[in-house]
Amino acid sequence: MIATGTDVKPLEVLLFMRDVRSINYFEQMKGRGTRTIPADKLKLVTKTADAKTHFVIVDAVGATKSKKTDSRPLERQPTIPLKDLLQAVTMGVQEEDVYLSLANRLIRLEKQLTDAEKEKIQELAKGKSLKQMTRELIEAFDADVIADKANAIIAQIPVDERTPAKEAEARAEAQEALMRTASLTFNGKLNDHIDNVRKQHDQIIDHINLDEVTKAEWDTESVDKAKALINDFSEYLKANKDEIQALSIFYDQPYNRRNITFKMIKEVMDKLKLEKPQLAPVHVWNAYAGIEEVKSDCPKDELTALVSLIRKVCGIDEELKPFDKTIDENFKRWIFAQNAGQHNRFSTEQMEWLRMIKDHIVSSYHIELDDLDYNPFDSKGGRGKMYQLFGNEMDSIINELNEALAA
């Protein structure tokens, strides 16, 4: 489409091979032909041309004669919050401005979302993606879509019974069906999730009301604020322990801690970011550092920090320390226990594999037999090599390490 942003000055012939319904687009396309160009530059394109005195429109589809519409932006309600637009559509409001404004907001939001956020929205929308929801909102007031659907209804009416009134009823019925299809997707949980995700991606920069320092002194309330933040974090974990599998295991199933996976921890983090972003692990870690002695800085990996905080809140660890250090300590104790009954039980090559397993558990919190088929184990021979080194003890070694390191 030759429209805004296209500048083809030597253009002498404009050929329409598809109809253009928007008067703005049509004028923009014609405008490409009106561009002037010096005669010498035109000759570089068309050697036989003397000068560009005019341009020719070849209309193969009747674009110059068809009815045009005055295009308007989708955003019709810029002052209405997204949450209110979602609620209005859910409650049955059937206004064009509401539908198109909501569609516009969802189009913008869809470009910002991660794949995981899109999947969650699709799950809450019973399989519909944001793009599909947006299309349905727009089509509910698209004259062409309404006409096509109305024509299908009119086609079922005997020819001799078709009247302008019945055709109008068919159009109203068609639009009602389109609006119902678009609105029924939205519900309380989906609306709340969309609004919460939108807040995560919003960045409001106030250039007008600049902050000014009114007082600079030691914050005597910092300890109280730290305690309040830690308490909020603890209460949030307790409130969600029955809903989130990883929290349930940390609180009530100590034996199953060996089965906690990276995906489970990521689920906790995603929910925390969405619902309580102020309880980010680095903030809670710093709060602990403000009221008690914490020997280590907050880990750069936020999932590792989160596991450390959960273990502290649940009472598994008496002091707050990075989970990777906990695994290192547990690994040393396990190796010491193995060597206690049999001096140097493991060979140098076996120890290399055990350390690789330990490092994998540091990053993934759990190891399964299938993980041996991937990096870094595959480059060392994979599960076949481990079986060669440990024999029938391979499975028991993996289970023991999962249990001992997550203790």
Short mmCIF file of N, CA and C in Angstrom, two decimals, residues 206-275:
data_model
loop_
_atom_site.label_atom_id
_atom_site.label_comp_id
_atom_site.label_asym_id
_atom_site.label_seq_id
_atom_site.Cartn_x
_atom_site.Cartn_y
_atom_site.Cartn_z
N ASP A 206 6.40 11.76 34.71
CA ASP A 206 5.80 13.06 34.96
C ASP A 206 6.85 14.15 34.74
N HIS A 207 6.74 14.87 33.63
CA HIS A 207 7.70 15.94 33.34
C HIS A 207 7.24 17.28 33.94
N ILE A 208 6.02 17.32 34.41
CA ILE A 208 5.44 18.59 34.87
C ILE A 208 5.64 18.77 36.37
N ASN A 209 5.16 17.78 37.14
CA ASN A 209 5.22 17.89 38.60
C ASN A 209 6.52 17.26 39.12
N LEU A 210 7.60 18.01 39.02
CA LEU A 210 8.90 17.50 39.43
C LEU A 210 9.00 17.43 40.95
N ASP A 211 9.67 16.38 41.43
CA ASP A 211 9.86 16.21 42.87
C ASP A 211 10.88 17.20 43.40
N GLU A 212 10.68 17.61 44.63
CA GLU A 212 11.64 18.47 45.32
C GLU A 212 11.95 17.88 46.69
N VAL A 213 13.20 17.99 47.11
CA VAL A 213 13.60 17.51 48.43
C VAL A 213 13.08 18.49 49.47
N THR A 214 12.22 18.03 50.37
CA THR A 214 11.67 18.90 51.42
C THR A 214 12.41 18.73 52.74
N LYS A 215 13.02 17.54 52.94
CA LYS A 215 13.75 17.31 54.18
C LYS A 215 14.77 16.20 53.95
N ALA A 216 15.96 16.34 54.48
CA ALA A 216 17.00 15.33 54.35
C ALA A 216 17.53 15.00 55.74
N GLU A 217 17.22 13.80 56.24
CA GLU A 217 17.68 13.39 57.56
C GLU A 217 17.61 11.88 57.66
N TRP A 218 18.11 11.31 58.76
CA TRP A 218 18.08 9.87 58.98
C TRP A 218 16.63 9.41 59.16
N ASP A 219 16.26 8.34 58.46
CA ASP A 219 14.90 7.82 58.54
C ASP A 219 14.76 6.92 59.76
N THR A 220 14.16 7.47 60.80
CA THR A 220 14.01 6.72 62.05
C THR A 220 12.97 5.61 61.93
N GLU A 221 12.17 5.64 60.85
CA GLU A 221 11.12 4.64 60.69
C GLU A 221 11.56 3.49 59.79
N SER A 222 12.84 3.47 59.38
CA SER A 222 13.29 2.46 58.42
C SER A 222 13.13 1.05 58.96
N VAL A 223 13.41 0.85 60.25
CA VAL A 223 13.28 -0.48 60.85
C VAL A 223 11.83 -0.93 60.83
N ASP A 224 10.93 -0.03 61.19
CA ASP A 224 9.50 -0.37 61.19
C ASP A 224 9.02 -0.71 59.78
N LYS A 225 9.52 0.04 58.79
CA LYS A 225 9.12 -0.22 57.40
C LYS A 225 9.64 -1.58 56.94
N ALA A 226 10.88 -1.90 57.35
CA ALA A 226 11.46 -3.19 56.98
C ALA A 226 10.66 -4.33 57.58
N LYS A 227 10.29 -4.19 58.86
CA LYS A 227 9.49 -5.23 59.52
C LYS A 227 8.13 -5.38 58.85
N ALA A 228 7.54 -4.26 58.47
CA ALA A 228 6.23 -4.32 57.81
C ALA A 228 6.33 -5.03 56.47
N LEU A 229 7.42 -4.77 55.72
CA LEU A 229 7.60 -5.42 54.42
C LEU A 229 7.80 -6.92 54.58
N ILE A 230 8.61 -7.31 55.57
CA ILE A 230 8.83 -8.74 55.82
C ILE A 230 7.53 -9.41 56.25
N ASN A 231 6.76 -8.73 57.07
CA ASN A 231 5.48 -9.29 57.51
C ASN A 231 4.52 -9.45 56.32
N ASP A 232 4.48 -8.46 55.43
CA ASP A 232 3.62 -8.56 54.24
C ASP A 232 4.03 -9.74 53.37
N PHE A 233 5.35 -9.93 53.23
CA PHE A 233 5.86 -11.05 52.42
C PHE A 233 5.46 -12.39 53.05
N SER A 234 5.62 -12.49 54.38
CA SER A 234 5.27 -13.73 55.08
C SER A 234 3.79 -14.02 54.96
N GLU A 235 2.97 -12.99 55.13
CA GLU A 235 1.52 -13.17 55.04
C GLU A 235 1.10 -13.58 53.63
N TYR A 236 1.78 -13.02 52.62
CA TYR A 236 1.45 -13.36 51.24
C TYR A 236 1.75 -14.83 50.97
N LEU A 237 2.91 -15.31 51.43
CA LEU A 237 3.26 -16.72 51.24
C LEU A 237 2.25 -17.63 51.93
N LYS A 238 1.88 -17.30 53.17
CA LYS A 238 0.92 -18.14 53.90
C LYS A 238 -0.44 -18.15 53.21
N ALA A 239 -0.84 -16.99 52.70
CA ALA A 239 -2.16 -16.89 52.06
C ALA A 239 -2.24 -17.70 50.78
N ASN A 240 -1.08 -17.94 50.15
CA ASN A 240 -1.08 -18.64 48.86
C ASN A 240 -0.50 -20.05 48.94
N LYS A 241 -0.21 -20.53 50.14
CA LYS A 241 0.46 -21.83 50.24
C LYS A 241 -0.41 -22.99 49.78
N ASP A 242 -1.72 -22.82 49.87
CA ASP A 242 -2.60 -23.91 49.42
C ASP A 242 -2.88 -23.84 47.93
N GLU A 243 -2.58 -22.69 47.32
CA GLU A 243 -2.87 -22.50 45.90
C GLU A 243 -1.65 -22.80 45.03
N ILE A 244 -0.46 -22.50 45.54
CA ILE A 244 0.77 -22.68 44.78
C ILE A 244 1.51 -23.91 45.30
N GLN A 245 1.78 -24.84 44.40
CA GLN A 245 2.34 -26.14 44.79
C GLN A 245 3.67 -26.01 45.52
N ALA A 246 4.56 -25.16 45.04
CA ALA A 246 5.88 -25.03 45.66
C ALA A 246 5.76 -24.55 47.10
N LEU A 247 4.89 -23.58 47.36
CA LEU A 247 4.72 -23.06 48.72
C LEU A 247 4.13 -24.14 49.63
N SER A 248 3.19 -24.91 49.09
CA SER A 248 2.60 -26.00 49.87
C SER A 248 3.66 -27.00 50.31
N ILE A 249 4.61 -27.30 49.42
CA ILE A 249 5.68 -28.24 49.74
C ILE A 249 6.62 -27.66 50.79
N PHE A 250 7.00 -26.39 50.61
CA PHE A 250 7.92 -25.75 51.56
C PHE A 250 7.32 -25.72 52.96
N TYR A 251 6.03 -25.45 53.05
CA TYR A 251 5.38 -25.32 54.35
C TYR A 251 5.04 -26.66 54.99
N ASP A 252 4.46 -27.57 54.22
CA ASP A 252 3.83 -28.75 54.81
C ASP A 252 4.38 -30.10 54.36
N GLN A 253 5.27 -30.12 53.36
CA GLN A 253 5.75 -31.40 52.84
C GLN A 253 7.27 -31.42 52.74
N PRO A 254 7.97 -31.43 53.87
CA PRO A 254 9.44 -31.36 53.83
C PRO A 254 10.08 -32.46 52.99
N TYR A 255 9.50 -33.66 52.97
CA TYR A 255 10.10 -34.75 52.21
C TYR A 255 10.05 -34.48 50.71
N ASN A 256 9.03 -33.73 50.27
CA ASN A 256 8.86 -33.47 48.84
C ASN A 256 9.66 -32.27 48.34
N ARG A 257 10.46 -31.64 49.23
CA ARG A 257 11.27 -30.51 48.77
C ARG A 257 12.24 -30.95 47.67
N ARG A 258 12.60 -32.21 47.66
CA ARG A 258 13.50 -32.71 46.63
C ARG A 258 12.84 -32.71 45.25
N ASN A 259 11.52 -32.59 45.20
CA ASN A 259 10.79 -32.63 43.92
C ASN A 259 10.46 -31.24 43.39
N ILE A 260 10.88 -30.19 44.11
CA ILE A 260 10.60 -28.83 43.64
C ILE A 260 11.43 -28.53 42.40
N THR A 261 10.78 -28.02 41.36
CA THR A 261 11.44 -27.77 40.08
C THR A 261 11.56 -26.26 39.80
N PHE A 262 12.35 -25.96 38.79
CA PHE A 262 12.51 -24.57 38.34
C PHE A 262 11.15 -23.97 37.97
N LYS A 263 10.31 -24.76 37.29
CA LYS A 263 9.00 -24.27 36.86
C LYS A 263 8.13 -23.89 38.05
N MET A 264 8.21 -24.66 39.14
CA MET A 264 7.42 -24.34 40.33
C MET A 264 7.85 -23.01 40.94
N ILE A 265 9.17 -22.80 41.03
CA ILE A 265 9.67 -21.56 41.60
C ILE A 265 9.31 -20.38 40.71
N LYS A 266 9.38 -20.59 39.40
CA LYS A 266 9.02 -19.53 38.44
C LYS A 266 7.55 -19.15 38.59
N GLU A 267 6.71 -20.13 38.89
CA GLU A 267 5.28 -19.86 39.09
C GLU A 267 5.08 -18.93 40.28
N VAL A 268 5.81 -19.17 41.36
CA VAL A 268 5.71 -18.30 42.54
C VAL A 268 6.16 -16.88 42.17
N MET A 269 7.29 -16.78 41.46
CA MET A 269 7.82 -15.47 41.09
C MET A 269 6.86 -14.71 40.19
N ASP A 270 6.29 -15.38 39.20
CA ASP A 270 5.37 -14.72 38.27
C ASP A 270 4.14 -14.19 39.00
N LYS A 271 3.62 -14.98 39.91
CA LYS A 271 2.43 -14.57 40.67
C LYS A 271 2.76 -13.39 41.58
N LEU A 272 3.94 -13.44 42.18
CA LEU A 272 4.38 -12.37 43.08
C LEU A 272 4.55 -11.06 42.30
N LYS A 273 5.17 -11.14 41.13
CA LYS A 273 5.38 -9.94 40.31
C LYS A 273 4.06 -9.33 39.87
N LEU A 274 3.12 -10.19 39.57
CA LEU A 274 1.84 -9.73 39.05
C LEU A 274 0.99 -9.10 40.14
N GLU A 275 0.93 -9.75 41.31
CA GLU A 275 0.01 -9.33 42.36
C GLU A 275 0.65 -8.41 43.40
#
